[in-house]
Structure formats: C-alpha cells, structure tokens
Amino acid sequence: MISRRTQANTVFLMSKRTIGTFIIAVFLFSSRTAGFAQTEIADLPKPKNPGSSAQVSQKTFSASQAAAINLLESVLTDLRNRGNSPPVVLQRARAADALWRVNEAKARETIVKALEDLATPALPNLSNVDRKLREEQIKRIHEHAIALSETLTILNKYDPAAAEAFLKRYESKPSDSNPSTIANPNGESELLAQLALGLAPTQADAAFRLGILALRGHDVPEATGALLFALSRSNKSLGHSFFAAIIQTFQRSGYQYDPILNALFNYLFVSDGKLFSLDFKQDADLLLDHILLAIEAHVRELRQSQSAASKRIVESANALYRFVLARFLPSVALNVPERFSQTQSLLNDLERFLTRQQKQEAAPFANTSRQLAGSGSMVNSTIDDDLKRAEAERDPDFRDASLRRIVIAMMRADPNRAASIASTIENEGIRFKTKDDVSLVLASRKLKEGNFLAARQIALQINDVNLKVQVLVAVAEAIRRKDGRCDFEVLSDGYSIALKDENRPEKVNELLILSEAFAQCNTNRGFEVLSEAVKSVNQLKESNPVLPSMDNGKNRIVSYIVVGGKELSTDSHISANELTFDNLKPLIKADFLQAQYLGQQIQNPALRARFHISIARIALQEADGP
C-alpha cells in the first residue's frame, strides 16, 4: 500500500471515518432534503428500561473509574450548553461512547439527541460561488459528514439494529435519471461522497452506492478521487465501475476540465508515467478516449464562438491543455505509442486557440513532451534519461519538480544516489523536504537492521522538526522493544528539539508523543512532558494555520514511508482540531487524577473536552467486561 501511495502527485487530506453495517446512501439525500425537518424524530430508538441492569452497570468501580464517570457527566453537561454545531455534537457522541458500558441509558439518550441535531444539515449550493467561499462551504460540509458518520458508527457498535432503524426512517429512492430534482446538488453530492469515503474500508458495496448517488449531477465532488482509491483498495471491481461512472459524469458536464483528472491519472499511473498494472488498462483506455473527446469538444466550441468564447471555456481549455501536455501526453508515449500522434494532433488544434502568454507558461511541458516523442517508444526510458531531461529544463519550478519526482521514484532502490540528486534541487523548501524523504527511507532501513546509532544520527539530520522528533521516538521504542530498556538520551534529544519548536499544533503533537515514550519507563518524566504539552496547547492561537507544504503547493509530489511501524510523510501537517490525546494510557494508569488536573489547565473548551473524554475512556477500559 505504501508504494502505491508514493505514486500520487495529489493527496487528499480529508478525514476518514468508518461507518457501521448499514447503508447510509439514502439517509440525507432524497430529492426532498428539506423534508427532514418535518420527519418525526420522536420515534428514534430510546433506552429500554433506564433502571434495568442492562442500562446502568452494577460493577464496583475503582476510584479512578468513578472519577472518570463523574468527569464524563461533567463534560456532557458543559457540551450541552455549547450549542449544536457539528464539532460540539461529535464531542457529545464521543463522551457517550466512553460512558456506554457503565451507563447505557444516558449514553443512548445522548447519541439519539446527537443524531437528531445532525439530521437536517444546511447544505449550500456550491454553484457560481467564488473559490474562497466554496472552500469554506466544503469545509463545513466535511465537518458535518465527519460528525454524522462517527456518531452513527458509535451507535452501530453497540446497537446495530437501532442504527439501521434510525436510517430506515429516512429511506427514499432518489431518481438517478433526473439530477435537477436534487435540492442542492453540489452540497448534497459533497456530503454523500464524504460519507462514502468513511464507509469504503469496511462496507465497500454501500460506499459504491453512495458514490454513484454523489455523481448524479453534473459536477464531480472533491472527495471523489480519494473515494476512488478507497474503493479500489477494498474491491478492485467496484473501483473499475466507479472509475467509469466518474467519466460519465465528466461527459454530462460537457467535457469541462476538472482537477479530479489528476486523481484519475495518479490512480492509473506510477510517478514516471507508466501504467501501474495491466489490471488498469481498461480504465486507462477509457480515460484516453475521454481526453480525446474533451479536446475535440473544446476545439469545436472555441471555433464556433471565436472571440466571443466565454471565460469558462477559455480557462477550461487552458487547464486541459496543460494537463494533457504535462502529464497525459508523456504517458501516452510510454504506454500506447500508437496513439501518440493522434493525441498530439488534437492537442495542436487546441493550442491554436491559446493566448501567447498561455503558450509561454506551458512551454516547459511542451519541451518535455517533444523529448519523449523523439526518443521512440519510451518504454526503456531510464533514471539517467529522466535526469538528463530534468537538468535540461529552463523553468526552475518544473526542473525542481522533475528532480523531486526522480528522487521519490528511486530512493527505496538507491537512497544514496537519491540523496545526491536531492542536493541539486534549487528551491530550498523542496530540497529540504526531498532530502527528508530520503532520510526517512534510510532511518527505516537502519531500524530494521537494528543499527539504532545510525538511525539516531539520520534522525538528527532531518529538517522537519516534527518528523525529527517522531523518528527519534521510533528509535527509542525500537531499543526498548529489543533490550527492554529506555534510552533516555535519545528521548532527551527529542524533548530538547521539541521545546525549541515554534508554538504550533505540531509542537503539541511532538510533546504528546514524547510524554507517552517517557512514561513507558518513568511516569514522573512523562507527566513533566505532558505538562509542557498543556502549556503549548494554551499558547496556540485560534488562527494557527496548518503549515503549508514547504514547496508552497507547486508541482506537489507526496510520499509515505513507514518508520518503526508508523507511516510518516514530509507533507503531513496537523491543525489544532486534529490533535488527539489517545496515547496517554501509561500516565492514566499511573495517576488518573493528576492527568485530569493537567487537562483542567487547558483553556480552549473544545481541546479541554477532547482531553477529558480521552483520559476517561482510557480509565474505563478496564470496566469493559461482560
């Protein structure tokens, strides 16, 4: 799986939640979404008999567990006073999850209320809005989908019949043939696709149905690319069928360019443009046919409209031209050289309608395509050939992106040469990130060999502070697993580095990881580090952004490397909303009340609630018996 993901030039950073054994497809998306407000919610599954032993546990709890129960009830009271936004509702559901086995009645009541609050989302129509507003609206849609899917997952975990009964109340049979009957097609499609994404790992058939419903309109939801990868991992046949459905939606849209084309390309081809597997040949042929038809459609419309061409078609034509020239045309030369001339000829027709500036911007890609065409079938293209082409590029951004692509492709086979090539990248941010990719590969290799000293030295050379700390912790954990001892020197290296990091969510994450590692051998040191993590939490600003990629998003190429059993990436950054406190088990077992006290020092209400729910869940895990 890791090698497959390294081939992606586009990565989808959406949250993924697993939904239980039910079909969500028809829950929110009948053609009468507004009708939810009129649906009787009062008949949702309620607790059977709140006084029965099945509802309230008769166990004898330890002092820590009793304190955890009281803490959860206090958290729920606070959350009920903070409104019904999806993040707050989700926190209530998570608290109920932790409480369920000791007080089912209260937990069930909380879950049912959470589902009521999430049952009627306000879905915007994403058509004809500017980019910034669209991004904000999609963010809210994803936020709602995450809350809904996880809440349903929690209910399904304890009572599948109740979850299914809840969903059946909203079943409908929307028309697949009349997308115009959908109330807010874009917003609904985005939410459907996001829900399907959460379902795909465990319920691929249901996720596929959701995905098809999401594609009923004329636009492809932004989550579609990630959903395609997820479906294919679960069921190759469904992946093929969903791929075809995406192409059909493109055709309904009038062959307009869509950025999702990049995801389809990444799905089919490895980083050097070769087909990932012959299993994908049918999909690749389908995509090629679509591209040719799309070029013809653009040329036809531009020829008919001439100078009166709309801004939409002009921008679509330019984006399509750059995509085909930079990515798809070289792939045609590699995989189906017999169709290269046809593709190039159609592309030349499209080029005639571009402005001089648009042609100049695409010139570096054109040079590469011509080099590919002049080298024959290209099937025997080597790293040396790719390197010569990259070094000959005049455009510095494209040259650096090409060099990074070469390094990512070869670093597992020849990391030393990959490191040497990475050093030649001109842009400092891309160079540092690419060298870190190679360092992660080398560190992973040294850990597997048991050469912990070398792995530690490599970790200290990593530029990204968060990755540096995580690799040092991986080294210390590997030593502890092998020798049964804690290497406080390695952990202290990580702690000193983390303390010097700027105040950002990554610093909190670094300290939380370190607190767990220290606590494995010395709980006092663990609590000291946790205290520093709490201080860092309180220094975060509401506006703290997720750090951008070091290459500012240009020609983005992402790789994932497993180091010490954990998947790491130089392109992964977190926000405060993504911080978790689920790795504090050694500290909770040692002293729950001290952990609770530290949590009370967190000033941000949402993060404080998340911390308290996590530690209460850990404390109550021992009460999970029959």
XYZ file of C-alpha atoms in Angstrom:
626
model
C 0.000 0.000 0.000
C 2.815 2.408 0.821
C 4.478 2.039 -2.535
C 1.140 2.690 -4.228
C 0.616 5.898 -2.319
C 4.067 7.238 -3.139
C 2.949 7.480 -6.741
C 0.314 10.095 -6.016
C 1.019 13.667 -7.058
C -2.213 14.750 -5.451
C -3.102 13.769 -1.955
C -6.499 14.131 -0.378
C -6.377 15.299 3.208
C -9.852 14.666 4.244
C -10.794 12.914 7.468
C -11.945 9.323 7.119
C -14.359 7.652 9.490
C -15.662 4.125 9.320
C -19.436 3.757 9.309
C -21.030 0.543 10.593
C -23.038 -2.134 8.911
C -25.727 -0.073 7.267
C -26.461 1.751 4.053
C -26.155 5.475 4.548
C -26.815 6.373 0.972
C -30.387 7.292 1.333
C -30.257 8.894 4.734
C -29.760 12.503 3.806
C -30.208 12.649 0.100
C -33.697 12.204 -1.160
C -34.808 14.822 -3.596
C -36.670 16.343 -0.676
C -33.878 17.104 1.787
C -35.923 19.841 3.368
C -38.493 17.230 4.323
C -36.203 16.041 7.122
C -37.391 18.891 9.269
C -40.912 17.521 9.001
C -39.952 13.944 9.883
C -40.983 12.664 13.290
C -37.774 12.230 15.237
C -39.612 11.244 18.394
C -39.721 7.606 17.317
C -35.942 7.195 17.327
C -34.678 4.243 19.403
C -34.915 5.117 23.076
C -33.494 3.310 26.108
C -35.484 0.229 27.005
C -35.786 0.485 30.780
C -33.451 3.057 32.290
C -33.470 1.291 35.622
C -32.527 -2.160 34.352
C -29.123 -3.697 34.931
C -28.577 -3.644 31.191
C -28.751 0.133 31.269
C -26.687 1.005 34.365
C -23.682 -1.135 35.233
C -23.745 -2.759 38.678
C -19.974 -3.167 38.767
C -17.797 -1.892 41.544
C -15.501 0.749 40.176
C -12.059 1.816 41.269
C -11.543 5.377 42.451
C -10.088 6.328 39.073
C -13.012 4.829 37.191
C -15.552 6.542 39.437
C -13.727 9.818 38.858
C -13.773 9.156 35.119
C -17.556 8.632 35.136
C -18.088 11.866 37.037
C -15.761 13.647 34.629
C -17.692 12.411 31.594
C -21.000 13.531 33.059
C -19.500 16.939 33.793
C -18.173 17.169 30.232
C -21.587 16.279 28.808
C -23.242 18.964 30.894
C -20.771 21.535 29.614
C -21.165 20.420 25.985
C -24.967 20.637 26.159
C -24.557 24.308 26.996
C -22.317 24.985 23.999
C -24.830 24.668 21.195
C -25.350 22.142 18.395
C -22.539 22.772 15.930
C -21.247 19.505 14.368
C -17.929 19.546 16.308
C -19.758 20.005 19.620
C -22.322 17.314 18.767
C -19.494 14.952 17.865
C -17.815 15.597 21.212
C -21.064 14.658 22.955
C -21.226 11.431 20.951
C -17.635 10.584 21.849
C -18.348 11.180 25.522
C -21.379 8.883 25.240
C -19.178 6.253 23.604
C -16.875 6.278 26.610
C -19.852 6.177 29.003
C -21.933 3.484 27.257
C -20.811 0.378 29.118
C -21.258 1.929 32.529
C -24.454 3.908 31.884
C -26.135 2.756 28.700
C -29.321 4.748 29.311
C -27.567 8.090 29.462
C -25.203 7.213 26.636
C -28.036 6.081 24.350
C -30.064 9.190 25.120
C -27.025 11.335 24.244
C -26.414 9.509 20.962
C -30.071 9.795 19.914
C -30.049 13.514 20.660
C -26.831 13.895 18.682
C -28.418 12.203 15.664
C -31.444 14.483 15.953
C -29.171 17.518 15.895
C -27.308 16.209 12.836
C -30.370 15.000 10.918
C -31.081 18.187 8.943
C -27.874 19.738 7.655
C -27.962 23.129 5.987
C -26.424 22.258 2.640
C -25.292 25.110 0.398
C -25.445 25.127 -3.387
C -21.820 25.333 -4.441
C -22.532 26.557 -7.971
C -21.486 30.039 -9.011
C -19.578 30.942 -5.852
C -16.036 32.248 -5.642
C -13.210 29.906 -4.749
C -12.720 31.112 -1.177
C -16.414 30.831 -0.333
C -16.608 27.399 -1.946
C -13.673 26.173 0.141
C -15.347 27.395 3.316
C -18.645 25.756 2.387
C -16.991 22.444 1.538
C -15.112 22.592 4.830
C -18.431 22.901 6.680
C -19.920 20.021 4.658
C -16.987 17.776 5.525
C -17.244 18.807 9.176
C -20.902 17.748 9.231
C -20.178 14.475 7.416
C -17.472 13.548 9.901
C -19.743 14.215 12.872
C -22.627 12.262 11.353
C -20.589 9.256 10.262
C -18.750 8.866 13.562
C -21.946 9.262 15.599
C -23.640 6.565 13.532
C -20.575 4.380 13.904
C -20.791 4.656 17.691
C -24.478 3.709 17.764
C -23.911 0.830 15.359
C -21.093 -0.503 17.534
C -23.448 -1.068 20.458
C -26.834 -1.466 18.770
C -26.739 -2.212 15.014
C -30.498 -2.720 14.872
C -31.138 0.722 16.347
C -28.732 2.332 13.887
C -30.422 0.592 10.970
C -33.872 1.518 12.263
C -32.798 5.133 12.539
C -31.583 5.161 8.943
C -34.657 3.403 7.536
C -36.856 6.242 8.720
C -35.211 8.420 6.088
C -35.058 5.972 3.216
C -36.125 7.216 -0.183
C -35.467 6.263 -3.764
C -33.966 9.307 -5.473
C -34.102 9.387 -9.220
C -30.794 8.595 -10.844
C -32.003 9.968 -14.142
C -33.098 13.430 -13.084
C -30.348 15.281 -11.218
C -32.337 18.512 -11.447
C -34.726 17.242 -8.771
C -31.971 17.350 -6.147
C -32.491 20.369 -3.895
C -28.859 21.448 -3.530
C -26.983 19.084 -5.867
C -23.451 20.258 -5.201
C -23.669 20.399 -1.416
C -25.522 17.115 -1.175
C -23.095 15.395 -3.521
C -20.107 16.559 -1.477
C -21.645 15.214 1.727
C -22.564 11.908 0.059
C -19.048 11.456 -1.286
C -17.500 12.222 2.096
C -19.800 9.750 3.849
C -18.939 7.122 1.239
C -15.270 7.738 1.873
C -15.743 6.838 5.518
C -17.661 3.680 4.643
C -15.353 2.363 1.902
C -12.769 0.495 4.038
C -15.345 -1.815 5.647
C -18.548 -1.556 3.594
C -17.388 -1.179 0.009
C -20.736 -2.061 -1.608
C -22.577 0.587 0.377
C -19.819 3.112 -0.291
C -20.074 2.412 -4.011
C -23.825 3.073 -3.956
C -23.195 6.311 -2.101
C -20.543 7.308 -4.593
C -22.857 6.679 -7.538
C -25.534 8.815 -5.898
C -22.958 11.564 -5.397
C -22.255 11.527 -9.143
C -25.861 12.008 -10.226
C -25.394 15.679 -11.025
C -23.146 17.455 -13.499
C -20.263 18.107 -11.083
C -17.786 15.699 -9.545
C -17.436 16.119 -5.751
C -13.978 16.933 -4.466
C -13.886 13.765 -2.344
C -14.319 11.601 -5.451
C -10.621 10.996 -6.042
C -9.993 9.771 -2.507
C -13.126 7.633 -2.720
C -11.886 6.002 -5.923
C -8.637 4.954 -4.234
C -10.509 3.690 -1.160
C -12.987 1.640 -3.199
C -10.232 0.101 -5.291
C -8.308 -0.950 -2.184
C -11.412 -2.701 -0.851
C -12.731 -4.115 -4.106
C -10.959 -3.783 -7.468
C -14.146 -4.474 -9.428
C -16.014 -1.668 -7.691
C -13.058 0.602 -8.349
C -13.315 -0.063 -12.089
C -17.068 0.560 -12.079
C -16.715 3.770 -10.108
C -13.987 4.978 -12.468
C -16.383 4.542 -15.405
C -19.105 6.424 -13.513
C -16.739 9.363 -12.970
C -16.012 9.521 -16.701
C -19.751 9.526 -17.435
C -20.204 12.493 -15.099
C -17.404 14.352 -16.893
C -19.240 13.774 -20.146
C -22.521 15.084 -18.719
C -20.695 18.251 -17.695
C -19.848 18.979 -21.335
C -16.263 17.693 -21.106
C -15.154 20.615 -18.942
C -11.745 20.275 -17.319
C -11.900 19.090 -13.706
C -8.915 18.866 -11.298
C -10.125 15.363 -10.388
C -8.419 14.314 -13.645
C -5.154 14.484 -11.694
C -6.513 11.956 -9.212
C -7.556 9.642 -12.042
C -4.076 9.908 -13.511
C -2.479 9.099 -10.149
C -4.839 6.140 -9.809
C -3.677 4.644 -13.098
C -0.020 5.562 -13.465
C 3.163 5.489 -11.406
C 5.275 8.607 -10.947
C 7.238 8.076 -14.170
C 4.033 7.856 -16.243
C 3.956 4.104 -16.776
C 0.744 2.175 -16.221
C 0.645 0.872 -12.658
C -0.704 -2.516 -13.663
C -2.266 -4.195 -16.660
C -5.370 -4.548 -14.492
C -5.910 -0.833 -15.113
C -5.596 -0.941 -18.901
C -9.353 -0.793 -19.469
C -9.627 2.261 -17.242
C -6.632 3.876 -18.951
C -8.217 3.348 -22.376
C -11.442 4.875 -21.051
C -9.581 7.921 -19.785
C -7.705 8.349 -23.071
C -10.938 8.203 -25.063
C -12.440 10.799 -22.732
C -9.422 13.107 -23.072
C -9.586 12.968 -26.875
C -13.314 13.701 -26.848
C -12.771 16.539 -24.376
C -10.131 18.149 -26.597
C -12.426 17.852 -29.623
C -15.320 19.388 -27.639
C -13.190 22.351 -26.571
C -11.862 22.941 -30.093
C -15.371 22.759 -31.522
C -16.786 25.257 -29.019
C -13.842 27.642 -29.366
C -14.060 27.519 -33.163
C -17.774 28.276 -33.097
C -17.559 31.114 -30.606
C -14.218 32.593 -31.771
C -13.593 35.878 -29.910
C -16.910 35.564 -28.070
C -15.805 32.450 -26.182
C -16.812 32.513 -22.533
C -14.239 32.879 -19.785
C -15.278 29.459 -18.508
C -14.445 27.623 -21.743
C -11.195 29.555 -22.227
C -9.984 28.679 -18.705
C -11.103 25.069 -19.120
C -9.257 24.788 -22.445
C -6.043 26.159 -20.954
C -6.206 23.828 -17.938
C -6.958 20.818 -20.133
C -4.088 21.712 -22.470
C -1.586 21.944 -19.602
C -2.804 18.685 -18.040
C -2.550 16.721 -21.276
C 0.772 18.267 -22.235
C 2.439 17.895 -18.848
C 1.076 14.583 -17.660
C -1.091 12.665 -20.074
C 0.795 13.045 -23.362
C 4.063 11.632 -21.961
C 2.069 8.739 -20.518
C 0.521 8.054 -23.929
C 4.029 7.924 -25.399
C 5.059 5.412 -22.753
C 2.042 3.120 -22.775
C 0.234 3.415 -26.124
C 2.751 4.983 -28.547
C 0.494 4.064 -31.479
C -1.993 6.713 -30.275
C 0.573 9.407 -29.539
C 0.309 11.083 -32.957
C -3.477 11.269 -32.738
C -3.303 12.836 -29.283
C -0.576 15.275 -30.314
C -2.521 16.332 -33.405
C -5.659 17.114 -31.412
C -3.592 18.958 -28.839
C -2.068 21.084 -31.600
C -5.588 22.029 -32.689
C -6.374 23.164 -29.161
C -3.119 25.090 -28.894
C -4.176 27.404 -31.737
C -6.826 28.939 -29.505
C -4.488 29.714 -26.601
C -3.002 33.131 -25.949
C 0.714 33.800 -26.282
C 1.075 34.004 -22.507
C -0.691 30.667 -22.023
C 1.638 29.055 -24.559
C 4.702 30.514 -22.854
C 3.573 29.211 -19.471
C 3.139 25.726 -20.950
C 6.470 25.807 -22.844
C 8.458 23.714 -20.312
C 5.872 20.936 -20.538
C 5.916 21.118 -24.331
C 9.690 20.646 -24.385
C 9.438 17.541 -22.243
C 6.701 16.062 -24.428
C 8.743 16.641 -27.570
C 11.744 14.947 -25.967
C 9.577 11.984 -25.072
C 8.194 11.751 -28.569
C 11.646 11.894 -30.120
C 13.014 9.012 -28.081
C 10.926 6.268 -29.631
C 8.605 4.041 -27.669
C 9.991 5.359 -24.366
C 9.354 2.051 -22.672
C 13.081 1.720 -21.998
C 13.441 5.205 -20.511
C 15.839 5.092 -17.533
C 16.552 7.242 -14.500
C 19.559 8.645 -16.358
C 17.332 9.657 -19.281
C 14.872 11.310 -16.902
C 17.715 13.067 -15.099
C 19.129 14.492 -18.333
C 15.723 15.809 -19.332
C 15.212 17.365 -15.896
C 18.622 19.045 -15.893
C 17.935 20.462 -19.358
C 14.765 22.221 -18.191
C 14.935 26.008 -18.214
C 11.971 26.576 -15.931
C 13.323 26.261 -12.343
C 9.992 25.191 -10.814
C 9.480 22.444 -13.366
C 13.137 21.361 -13.088
C 12.930 21.074 -9.302
C 9.635 19.181 -9.524
C 11.179 16.786 -12.062
C 14.209 16.192 -9.843
C 11.983 15.571 -6.826
C 9.905 13.110 -8.839
C 13.084 11.238 -9.813
C 14.271 11.089 -6.190
C 10.926 9.774 -4.933
C 10.906 7.106 -7.666
C 14.401 5.795 -6.913
C 15.015 6.460 -3.199
C 13.984 2.993 -1.998
C 16.196 1.232 -4.520
C 19.187 3.586 -4.303
C 18.806 6.052 -1.411
C 22.404 7.258 -1.549
C 22.161 8.342 -5.168
C 18.699 9.757 -4.474
C 20.186 11.915 -1.688
C 22.858 13.170 -4.081
C 20.236 14.181 -6.673
C 18.078 15.814 -3.985
C 21.001 18.072 -3.093
C 20.897 19.587 -6.589
C 17.341 20.919 -6.198
C 17.456 24.715 -6.301
C 14.381 25.634 -4.237
C 15.383 25.363 -0.578
C 11.980 24.215 0.642
C 11.680 21.458 -1.967
C 15.303 20.465 -1.411
C 14.886 20.122 2.365
C 11.650 18.189 2.011
C 13.084 15.829 -0.599
C 16.191 15.169 1.486
C 13.903 14.406 4.428
C 12.060 11.840 2.299
C 15.360 10.073 1.666
C 16.302 10.327 5.353
C 13.042 8.633 6.335
C 13.845 5.760 3.971
C 17.348 5.421 5.407
C 16.130 5.634 9.013
C 13.518 2.954 8.358
C 16.185 0.700 6.854
C 18.595 1.179 9.784
C 15.861 0.430 12.322
C 15.037 -2.817 10.550
C 18.734 -3.722 10.595
C 18.946 -2.969 14.322
C 21.528 -0.227 13.741
C 19.999 2.209 16.231
C 23.028 4.517 16.400
C 22.905 5.129 12.660
C 19.127 5.623 12.763
C 19.546 8.227 15.510
C 22.196 10.090 13.513
C 19.948 10.116 10.459
C 17.029 11.398 12.535
C 19.094 14.347 13.767
C 19.763 15.354 10.145
C 16.057 15.648 9.279
C 14.983 19.245 8.626
C 11.314 18.930 9.621
C 11.179 19.184 13.438
C 8.013 17.113 13.831
C 9.445 14.279 11.740
C 12.789 14.515 13.524
C 11.122 14.021 16.920
C 8.918 11.177 15.680
C 11.905 9.294 14.249
C 13.868 9.755 17.481
C 10.917 8.341 19.431
C 10.794 5.424 16.963
C 14.477 4.770 17.656
C 13.912 4.817 21.425
C 10.903 2.494 21.099
C 12.896 0.062 18.956
C 15.638 -0.023 21.589
C 13.077 -0.592 24.373
C 11.424 -3.438 22.482
C 14.739 -5.142 21.805
C 16.665 -4.549 25.035
C 13.861 -3.815 27.493
C 15.443 -0.506 28.492
C 14.599 3.142 27.936
C 17.186 5.203 26.115
C 16.607 8.496 27.899
C 19.423 10.079 25.944
C 17.594 9.605 22.647
C 14.306 10.768 24.156
C 16.022 13.778 25.708
C 17.327 14.710 22.267
C 13.759 14.710 21.020
C 12.492 16.669 24.032
C 15.116 19.411 23.644
C 14.313 19.721 19.955
C 10.546 19.849 20.581
C 10.860 22.576 23.225
C 12.655 24.805 20.725
C 9.958 24.345 18.089
C 7.627 27.265 17.427
C 4.200 27.271 19.071
C 2.052 25.303 16.666
C -0.083 22.146 16.742
C 2.906 20.075 15.608
C 4.814 21.065 18.758
C 1.933 19.837 20.920
C 1.884 16.595 18.947
C 5.634 16.158 19.437
C 5.334 16.615 23.214
C 2.370 14.236 23.478
C 4.309 11.537 21.633
C 7.305 12.126 23.892
C 5.191 12.035 27.073
C 3.982 8.543 26.202
C 7.504 7.377 25.358
C 8.935 8.715 28.639
C 6.017 7.266 30.633
C 6.832 3.744 29.454
C 9.756 3.804 31.898
C 9.331 6.850 34.128
C 5.864 8.266 34.785
C 7.235 11.364 36.519
C 9.146 12.344 33.397
C 6.066 11.523 31.362
C 3.913 13.906 33.391
C 6.593 16.611 33.141
C 6.470 16.401 29.359
C 2.664 16.273 29.367
C 2.652 19.448 31.449
C 4.771 21.135 28.774
C 2.320 19.894 26.138
C -0.560 21.548 28.022
C 1.408 24.807 28.197
C 1.933 24.628 24.444
C -1.778 23.986 23.885
C -2.575 27.195 25.758
C -0.154 29.142 23.580
C -1.891 28.126 20.354
C -3.863 30.840 18.624
C -7.305 30.283 17.124
C -5.877 31.372 13.797
C -2.909 28.988 13.863
C -2.977 27.564 10.316
C -1.898 24.184 9.134
C 1.628 24.733 7.885
C 1.726 24.702 4.089
C 3.863 22.325 2.136
C 7.469 23.553 2.015
C 7.158 23.826 -1.748
C 4.081 26.094 -1.410
C 1.947 23.556 -3.245
C 3.793 23.856 -6.556
C 4.022 20.590 -8.501
C 3.176 18.733 -5.315
C 4.518 15.196 -5.042
C 3.794 13.264 -1.854
C 5.429 10.137 -0.464
C 4.746 7.996 2.607
C 7.384 5.956 4.435
C 6.862 3.523 7.316
C 9.364 4.159 10.115
C 9.192 1.957 13.178
C 5.702 0.761 12.234
C 4.293 4.263 11.758
C 3.516 5.875 8.415
C 5.243 9.248 8.046
C 5.206 11.880 5.321
C 7.082 15.114 4.719
C 3.799 16.600 3.505
C 1.676 15.904 6.581
C 0.823 18.768 8.923
C -1.924 18.946 11.511
C -4.249 21.590 12.874
C -5.345 22.069 16.469
C -8.628 20.359 15.591
C -6.717 17.202 14.667
C -4.849 16.882 17.975
C -5.682 13.696 19.876
C -4.905 12.599 23.425
C -5.409 8.872 22.978
C -1.773 7.903 23.595
C -1.682 8.690 27.327
C -2.548 5.227 28.665
C 0.656 4.734 30.731
C 0.049 8.039 32.509
C -3.671 7.433 33.087
C -2.998 4.025 34.600
C -0.376 5.571 36.875
C -2.351 8.591 38.113
C -5.718 9.494 36.617
C -6.312 12.442 38.934
C -3.012 14.087 38.003
C -3.866 13.722 34.325
C -7.321 15.167 34.977
C -5.767 18.122 36.799
C -3.491 18.853 33.847
C -6.468 18.648 31.498
C -8.303 21.234 33.567
C -5.481 23.669 32.803
C -6.327 23.617 29.081
C -8.016 26.913 28.303
C -9.589 26.021 24.956
C -13.014 24.440 25.768
C -13.014 22.096 22.756
C -9.495 20.792 23.385
C -10.169 20.505 27.124
C -13.278 18.403 26.458
C -11.375 16.236 23.996
C -8.593 15.674 26.540
C -11.020 14.752 29.333
C -13.046 12.397 27.126
C -9.864 10.613 26.064
C -8.493 10.087 29.559
C -11.905 8.995 30.879
C -12.224 6.448 28.075
C -8.795 5.045 28.917
C -9.642 4.811 32.633
C -12.913 2.987 31.916
C -11.437 0.443 29.512
C -10.843 -1.933 32.415
C -14.586 -1.853 33.066
C -15.427 -3.179 29.639
C -16.006 -6.761 30.755
C -19.385 -8.516 30.484
